[in-house]
Tab-separated table of C-alpha atoms in Angstrom:
chain	number	residue	atom	x	y	z
A	25	UNK	CA	34.946	-176.681	40.859
A	26	UNK	CA	32.703	-173.524	39.628
A	27	UNK	CA	33.840	-170.850	42.310
A	28	UNK	CA	32.450	-167.388	43.262
A	29	UNK	CA	34.524	-164.436	44.222
A	30	UNK	CA	32.283	-161.996	46.849
A	31	UNK	CA	32.470	-158.648	46.638
A	32	UNK	CA	31.816	-156.814	49.277
A	33	UNK	CA	31.250	-152.533	48.397
A	34	UNK	CA	31.236	-154.405	44.853
A	35	UNK	CA	28.231	-150.389	44.200
A	36	UNK	CA	30.995	-148.590	45.256
A	37	UNK	CA	32.702	-145.810	41.984
A	38	UNK	CA	35.742	-148.865	41.917
A	39	UNK	CA	33.847	-151.952	42.925
A	40	UNK	CA	31.066	-151.053	39.898
A	41	UNK	CA	34.060	-150.197	38.008
A	42	UNK	CA	35.536	-153.695	39.199
A	43	UNK	CA	32.744	-155.586	38.707
A	44	UNK	CA	32.168	-155.494	35.552
A	45	UNK	CA	35.255	-156.913	34.944
A	46	UNK	CA	35.939	-159.320	36.251
A	47	UNK	CA	32.626	-160.218	35.291
A	48	UNK	CA	34.394	-160.056	32.472
A	49	UNK	CA	36.664	-162.477	32.619
A	50	UNK	CA	34.761	-164.798	33.564
A	51	UNK	CA	34.036	-164.617	37.299
A	52	UNK	CA	30.645	-165.927	38.653
A	53	UNK	CA	30.962	-162.525	41.514
A	54	UNK	CA	28.504	-161.836	44.091
A	55	UNK	CA	27.920	-158.236	45.480
A	56	UNK	CA	27.171	-156.602	48.825
A	57	UNK	CA	26.024	-153.693	49.411
A	58	UNK	CA	24.499	-151.130	51.852
A	59	UNK	CA	24.012	-148.228	49.356
A	60	UNK	CA	25.505	-145.620	51.973
A	61	UNK	CA	26.970	-143.770	48.895
A	62	UNK	CA	26.097	-145.596	46.114
A	63	UNK	CA	22.812	-147.166	43.920
A	64	UNK	CA	21.323	-150.301	42.292
A	65	UNK	CA	21.029	-148.523	39.754
A	66	UNK	CA	24.826	-148.889	38.810
A	67	UNK	CA	23.752	-152.413	38.831
A	68	UNK	CA	21.637	-152.836	37.100
A	69	UNK	CA	23.498	-150.242	34.342
A	70	UNK	CA	26.921	-152.893	34.729
A	71	UNK	CA	24.304	-155.547	33.712
A	72	UNK	CA	23.734	-154.010	30.931
A	73	UNK	CA	27.424	-153.864	30.667
A	74	UNK	CA	27.834	-157.083	30.210
A	75	UNK	CA	25.133	-158.533	29.313
A	76	UNK	CA	25.110	-160.572	32.158
A	77	UNK	CA	23.441	-160.463	35.797
A	78	UNK	CA	24.777	-159.613	38.751
A	79	UNK	CA	23.701	-160.710	41.850
A	80	UNK	CA	23.411	-158.897	44.592
A	81	UNK	CA	22.079	-158.292	48.414
A	82	UNK	CA	22.135	-155.102	49.498
A	83	UNK	CA	22.878	-155.627	53.495
A	84	UNK	CA	25.878	-154.064	55.787
A	85	UNK	CA	29.056	-156.022	56.226
A	86	UNK	CA	28.110	-155.876	59.924
A	87	UNK	CA	25.494	-158.333	60.052
A	88	UNK	CA	28.100	-161.420	60.472
A	89	UNK	CA	24.104	-163.520	60.203
A	90	UNK	CA	23.868	-161.539	56.374
A	91	UNK	CA	27.253	-163.224	55.308
A	92	UNK	CA	27.324	-166.330	56.659
A	93	UNK	CA	23.685	-166.858	54.302
A	94	UNK	CA	25.202	-165.615	51.306
A	95	UNK	CA	28.617	-168.279	51.959
A	96	UNK	CA	26.860	-170.818	53.019
A	97	UNK	CA	24.154	-169.760	50.021
A	98	UNK	CA	27.321	-169.866	47.431
A	99	UNK	CA	27.346	-173.239	48.924
A	100	UNK	CA	24.713	-174.946	48.340
A	101	UNK	CA	24.716	-172.728	44.894
A	102	UNK	CA	27.666	-175.715	43.742
A	103	UNK	CA	30.098	-172.708	43.569
A	104	UNK	CA	31.221	-171.715	47.025
A	105	UNK	CA	33.162	-168.430	47.212
A	106	UNK	CA	37.109	-169.252	46.875
A	107	UNK	CA	38.052	-165.540	47.694
A	108	UNK	CA	36.704	-162.351	48.695
A	109	UNK	CA	37.579	-158.044	47.201
A	110	UNK	CA	37.320	-156.432	50.000
A	111	UNK	CA	36.042	-152.220	49.601
A	112	UNK	CA	33.477	-152.162	51.502
A	113	UNK	CA	33.935	-148.496	53.649
A	114	UNK	CA	33.887	-145.520	54.403
A	115	UNK	CA	36.332	-142.807	52.612
A	116	UNK	CA	36.060	-138.962	53.016
A	117	UNK	CA	39.120	-137.826	55.082
A	118	UNK	CA	37.353	-135.003	55.987
A	119	UNK	CA	34.961	-136.935	57.543
A	120	UNK	CA	36.759	-139.033	59.241
A	121	UNK	CA	38.786	-135.857	61.496
A	122	UNK	CA	34.837	-135.148	62.056
A	123	UNK	CA	33.230	-138.441	62.711
A	124	UNK	CA	36.177	-141.257	63.827
A	125	UNK	CA	34.391	-143.863	65.592
A	126	UNK	CA	31.536	-143.654	62.178
A	127	UNK	CA	35.193	-145.449	60.014
A	128	UNK	CA	36.937	-147.082	62.727
A	129	UNK	CA	33.245	-148.800	63.809
A	130	UNK	CA	32.684	-149.836	59.794
A	131	UNK	CA	36.229	-149.846	58.382
A	132	UNK	CA	37.983	-152.131	60.908
A	133	UNK	CA	35.200	-153.810	62.766
A	134	UNK	CA	33.382	-154.004	59.416
A	135	UNK	CA	36.553	-156.462	58.266
A	136	UNK	CA	37.414	-158.407	61.461
A	137	UNK	CA	32.883	-159.409	61.420
A	138	UNK	CA	34.005	-160.094	57.682
A	139	UNK	CA	36.814	-161.643	58.516
A	140	UNK	CA	35.678	-163.964	61.324
A	141	UNK	CA	32.835	-165.221	58.564
A	142	UNK	CA	34.984	-165.965	56.394
A	143	UNK	CA	36.696	-168.192	58.462
A	144	UNK	CA	33.489	-169.549	59.129
A	145	UNK	CA	33.232	-170.408	55.485
A	146	UNK	CA	36.046	-171.848	55.623
A	147	UNK	CA	37.348	-168.962	52.903
A	148	UNK	CA	40.643	-167.939	53.000
A	149	UNK	CA	41.502	-165.346	49.883
A	150	UNK	CA	41.525	-161.352	50.739
A	151	UNK	CA	42.102	-158.759	48.264
A	152	UNK	CA	41.708	-155.407	51.350
A	153	UNK	CA	41.554	-151.667	49.303
A	154	UNK	CA	43.428	-149.852	50.545
A	155	UNK	CA	44.971	-146.223	49.992
A	156	UNK	CA	48.236	-144.729	50.072
A	157	UNK	CA	46.934	-142.482	52.456
A	158	UNK	CA	48.959	-145.066	54.222
A	159	UNK	CA	52.025	-143.949	53.853
A	160	UNK	CA	51.495	-140.763	55.608
A	161	UNK	CA	53.993	-137.037	54.610
A	162	UNK	CA	57.281	-138.136	52.509
A	163	UNK	CA	60.836	-139.961	54.020
A	164	UNK	CA	61.296	-140.387	50.242
A	165	UNK	CA	59.735	-140.185	46.491
A	166	UNK	CA	57.981	-142.427	45.136
A	167	UNK	CA	56.567	-143.904	47.706
A	168	UNK	CA	57.430	-147.657	47.765
A	169	UNK	CA	55.475	-150.376	49.806
A	170	UNK	CA	58.763	-150.711	52.637
A	171	UNK	CA	58.223	-146.494	52.698
A	172	UNK	CA	57.722	-146.439	56.671
A	173	UNK	CA	53.369	-146.207	57.170
A	174	UNK	CA	52.816	-142.875	59.242
A	175	UNK	CA	49.085	-142.069	58.139
A	176	UNK	CA	47.439	-138.306	58.963
A	177	UNK	CA	44.213	-138.687	59.793
A	178	UNK	CA	41.575	-141.518	60.890
A	179	UNK	CA	40.646	-142.684	57.286
A	180	UNK	CA	44.544	-143.510	56.590
A	181	UNK	CA	44.381	-144.666	60.335
A	182	UNK	CA	42.084	-147.746	59.306
A	183	UNK	CA	43.443	-148.650	56.253
A	184	UNK	CA	46.558	-149.060	58.397
A	185	UNK	CA	44.708	-151.192	61.127
A	186	UNK	CA	42.912	-153.163	58.598
A	187	UNK	CA	46.563	-154.058	56.584
A	188	UNK	CA	47.668	-155.477	60.562
A	189	UNK	CA	45.198	-156.996	60.685
A	190	UNK	CA	45.232	-158.926	57.785
A	191	UNK	CA	49.266	-159.960	58.619
A	192	UNK	CA	47.766	-161.009	61.463
A	193	UNK	CA	45.568	-163.279	60.904
A	194	UNK	CA	47.582	-164.684	58.137
A	195	UNK	CA	50.061	-165.403	60.324
A	196	UNK	CA	47.636	-167.708	62.321
A	197	UNK	CA	46.148	-170.125	59.544
A	198	UNK	CA	48.426	-171.712	56.509
A	199	UNK	CA	47.112	-170.858	53.803
A	200	UNK	CA	45.886	-167.721	54.477
A	201	UNK	CA	45.804	-164.925	51.458
A	202	UNK	CA	45.992	-160.830	51.944
A	203	UNK	CA	46.282	-158.443	48.741
A	204	UNK	CA	46.520	-155.083	50.180
A	205	UNK	CA	46.329	-153.065	47.552
A	206	UNK	CA	47.234	-148.998	47.845
A	207	UNK	CA	45.549	-147.118	45.186
A	208	UNK	CA	46.979	-143.779	44.705
A	209	UNK	CA	44.493	-141.397	43.477
A	210	UNK	CA	41.841	-143.516	40.995
A	211	UNK	CA	39.717	-140.963	37.978
A	212	UNK	CA	37.881	-140.494	34.947
A	213	UNK	CA	35.265	-143.723	33.903
A	214	UNK	CA	33.967	-146.386	32.102
A	215	UNK	CA	34.550	-145.646	28.374
A	216	UNK	CA	30.595	-145.995	27.823
A	217	UNK	CA	30.249	-142.904	30.450
A	218	UNK	CA	27.813	-145.550	31.974
A	219	UNK	CA	28.926	-145.900	35.410
A	220	UNK	CA	30.995	-143.025	36.688
A	221	UNK	CA	32.236	-140.428	40.333
A	222	UNK	CA	28.755	-140.410	41.683
A	223	UNK	CA	29.426	-138.152	45.119
A	224	UNK	CA	26.327	-137.009	47.178
A	225	UNK	CA	26.862	-133.548	48.368
A	226	UNK	CA	29.865	-131.862	48.123
A	227	UNK	CA	33.308	-133.515	45.910
A	228	UNK	CA	35.893	-134.334	48.711
A	229	UNK	CA	38.477	-135.223	44.928
A	230	UNK	CA	39.470	-132.883	42.183
A	231	UNK	CA	38.111	-134.665	39.590
A	232	UNK	CA	34.257	-134.999	40.099
A	233	UNK	CA	34.692	-131.384	41.242
A	234	UNK	CA	35.911	-130.338	37.731
A	235	UNK	CA	33.725	-132.711	36.217
A	236	UNK	CA	30.346	-130.374	37.819
A	237	UNK	CA	32.332	-127.204	37.564
A	238	UNK	CA	32.226	-127.405	33.798
A	239	UNK	CA	29.254	-128.931	33.326
A	240	UNK	CA	27.733	-125.901	35.362
A	241	UNK	CA	26.089	-127.682	38.908
A	242	UNK	CA	29.336	-125.401	41.171
A	243	UNK	CA	30.795	-121.659	39.853
A	244	UNK	CA	34.630	-122.264	39.860
A	245	UNK	CA	36.486	-124.775	41.294
A	246	UNK	CA	39.196	-124.570	44.028
A	247	UNK	CA	43.439	-124.914	44.510
A	248	UNK	CA	43.784	-125.381	47.837
A	249	UNK	CA	47.645	-123.327	47.683
A	250	UNK	CA	49.885	-121.880	44.604
A	251	UNK	CA	53.610	-122.736	46.382
A	252	UNK	CA	54.084	-125.770	46.973
A	253	UNK	CA	57.905	-126.716	45.461
A	254	UNK	CA	56.352	-128.676	42.456
A	255	UNK	CA	56.096	-127.410	38.893
A	256	UNK	CA	54.029	-124.986	39.208
A	257	UNK	CA	52.855	-124.864	42.955
A	258	UNK	CA	49.947	-126.938	43.432
A	259	UNK	CA	50.278	-129.832	44.972
A	260	UNK	CA	50.400	-133.154	43.018
A	261	UNK	CA	49.503	-136.303	42.109
A	262	UNK	CA	49.359	-139.666	40.590
A	263	UNK	CA	46.177	-140.007	38.939
A	264	UNK	CA	45.385	-143.654	37.772
A	265	UNK	CA	42.678	-144.594	35.337
A	266	UNK	CA	40.071	-146.049	37.204
A	267	UNK	CA	39.961	-148.691	33.914
A	268	UNK	CA	43.722	-149.743	34.638
A	269	UNK	CA	42.535	-150.228	38.649
A	270	UNK	CA	39.886	-152.107	38.589
A	271	UNK	CA	42.001	-154.912	36.075
A	272	UNK	CA	44.995	-154.524	39.562
A	273	UNK	CA	41.902	-156.886	41.397
A	274	UNK	CA	41.641	-159.626	38.722
A	275	UNK	CA	45.679	-159.390	38.800
A	276	UNK	CA	45.086	-158.829	42.559
A	277	UNK	CA	42.610	-162.607	42.489
A	278	UNK	CA	44.929	-164.446	39.924
A	279	UNK	CA	47.785	-164.001	42.657
A	280	UNK	CA	45.942	-164.945	45.877
A	281	UNK	CA	45.225	-167.756	44.376
A	282	UNK	CA	48.391	-168.549	43.270
A	283	UNK	CA	49.781	-167.496	46.726
A	284	UNK	CA	49.528	-167.664	50.025
A	285	UNK	CA	51.007	-165.500	52.345
A	286	UNK	CA	50.116	-161.349	52.820
A	287	UNK	CA	51.543	-158.322	50.439
A	288	UNK	CA	50.727	-155.401	49.703
A	289	UNK	CA	50.914	-153.640	46.235
A	290	UNK	CA	50.873	-149.868	44.869
A	291	UNK	CA	48.337	-149.153	42.077
A	292	UNK	CA	49.496	-146.042	40.339
A	293	UNK	CA	51.205	-144.641	36.701
A	294	UNK	CA	54.174	-144.504	38.384
A	295	UNK	CA	54.012	-140.255	37.261
A	296	UNK	CA	53.092	-137.435	39.457
A	297	UNK	CA	50.789	-134.393	38.176
A	298	UNK	CA	49.792	-131.574	38.881
A	299	UNK	CA	46.050	-129.616	40.302
A	300	UNK	CA	46.968	-127.341	37.153
A	301	UNK	CA	48.585	-129.960	35.281
A	302	UNK	CA	44.586	-131.701	35.198
A	303	UNK	CA	42.934	-129.140	34.711
A	304	UNK	CA	43.988	-128.040	31.028
A	305	UNK	CA	44.786	-131.504	30.289
A	306	UNK	CA	40.388	-131.064	30.922
A	307	UNK	CA	40.179	-128.354	28.942
A	308	UNK	CA	41.808	-129.537	26.031
A	309	UNK	CA	40.427	-133.054	25.929
A	310	UNK	CA	36.992	-131.338	26.098
A	311	UNK	CA	36.841	-127.594	25.031
A	312	UNK	CA	35.067	-127.189	28.618
A	313	UNK	CA	36.485	-124.021	30.935
A	314	UNK	CA	37.736	-124.888	33.939
A	315	UNK	CA	37.074	-121.020	36.138
A	316	UNK	CA	39.086	-121.552	39.259
A	317	UNK	CA	40.015	-119.659	42.228
A	318	UNK	CA	43.627	-120.211	44.777
A	319	UNK	CA	43.316	-120.705	48.291
A	320	UNK	CA	45.677	-120.786	51.397
A	321	UNK	CA	47.094	-124.244	51.103
A	322	UNK	CA	44.757	-126.596	53.509
A	323	UNK	CA	46.730	-127.944	56.712
A	324	UNK	CA	47.770	-131.887	56.439
A	325	UNK	CA	47.641	-131.344	52.168
A	326	UNK	CA	50.982	-133.109	50.712
A	327	UNK	CA	53.067	-131.008	47.942
A	328	UNK	CA	53.083	-133.527	46.331
A	329	UNK	CA	53.334	-138.101	45.750
A	330	UNK	CA	53.313	-140.821	43.246
A	331	UNK	CA	53.424	-144.746	43.265
A	332	UNK	CA	56.842	-146.278	42.525
A	333	UNK	CA	53.967	-149.265	40.966
A	334	UNK	CA	57.315	-151.480	39.828
A	335	UNK	CA	56.612	-154.669	42.791
A	336	UNK	CA	52.682	-155.195	40.919
A	337	UNK	CA	53.897	-154.692	37.503
A	338	UNK	CA	56.210	-157.404	37.745
A	339	UNK	CA	54.197	-159.404	40.541
A	340	UNK	CA	50.580	-158.647	39.767
A	341	UNK	CA	51.996	-158.561	34.807
A	342	UNK	CA	50.042	-155.210	36.142
A	343	UNK	CA	50.300	-151.943	34.101
A	344	UNK	CA	48.395	-148.398	33.865
A	345	UNK	CA	48.362	-148.291	30.384
A	346	UNK	CA	45.429	-145.233	29.711
A	347	UNK	CA	46.926	-141.134	30.072
A	348	UNK	CA	45.585	-138.535	31.513
A	349	UNK	CA	44.205	-137.262	28.786
A	350	UNK	CA	41.969	-141.337	29.275
A	351	UNK	CA	40.676	-139.884	32.449
A	352	UNK	CA	39.741	-136.411	30.505
A	353	UNK	CA	37.764	-137.998	28.305
A	354	UNK	CA	35.826	-140.847	29.944
A	355	UNK	CA	35.519	-138.497	32.754
A	356	UNK	CA	33.958	-136.231	31.016
A	357	UNK	CA	31.488	-138.843	29.022
A	358	UNK	CA	30.577	-140.313	32.119
A	359	UNK	CA	29.297	-136.691	33.826
A	360	UNK	CA	28.288	-134.709	30.769
A	361	UNK	CA	25.950	-137.103	30.295
A	362	UNK	CA	25.053	-137.701	33.802
A	363	UNK	CA	25.161	-133.981	35.600
A	364	UNK	CA	23.663	-136.085	38.338
A	365	UNK	CA	24.601	-138.654	39.300
A	366	UNK	CA	22.245	-141.927	39.142
A	367	UNK	CA	18.617	-139.814	39.698
């Protein structure tokens, strides 16, 4: 029987790259997105890259009636939804501290509404976009999936809460599956430069800040902290090419179709790169200078965090293959060709 997958937040940065990978793998995705931090233009570009139409609907995952109609329409079309890939959520750490109720409402309540709709439609598989922020301050590095969870901000709390809800949901019903993918630091863009990260307003992450400085949209990069116990005093993170991350979701759906129950996987390279190492690699790859200044550490920032991805390597058959140089090259191809994002 032909089946579909429902992708919530499929027009977002990670969602759009994952949508493209699902289309390339022969899946029949359906996208629902409220375009709160994205644009329908993303989906039009994905269609051109894939050479195939994208089925999409504008709406919010907290709209139970909409979700019911999407599941029912897929059933009537003869391709019922077999699995949900759940990206839809707010994702800025700073904003979550300032507006925690918005984050709990959207990320946690929205996930509950989605799961109830899945139950009504008898959809028993979900791949959840989680985050390494669920780990909090490292007890040891690299992080393994058994590391204790101690998120330090409301955003991380929402991810940990949804993981817990999914574990309970799986326990309560036979045949249910939830694959939780704990991302580290996705950067870069599709190699074509057609789709990429387009934050609205001031970027919340390092890499789009670097590219916006390089393209002339910002004067200089602010680096917070130069006295961490790291290779050069700047923070160390596990940067992962967004296209590698996207492939991980295809592998996760394949796993979910074969293996019931709750499970979590780290998606990262297993290697740490400092802020200055990333800046200097970007300069070497692109030939663009990135002026920067050092500022004081920000409260809550960690000196270093990187993944042990061995479980995903072994059980999902997934491995990050692209280098930091690839991430910088592809990210610059996107930013230089689209200085104002999708506008």
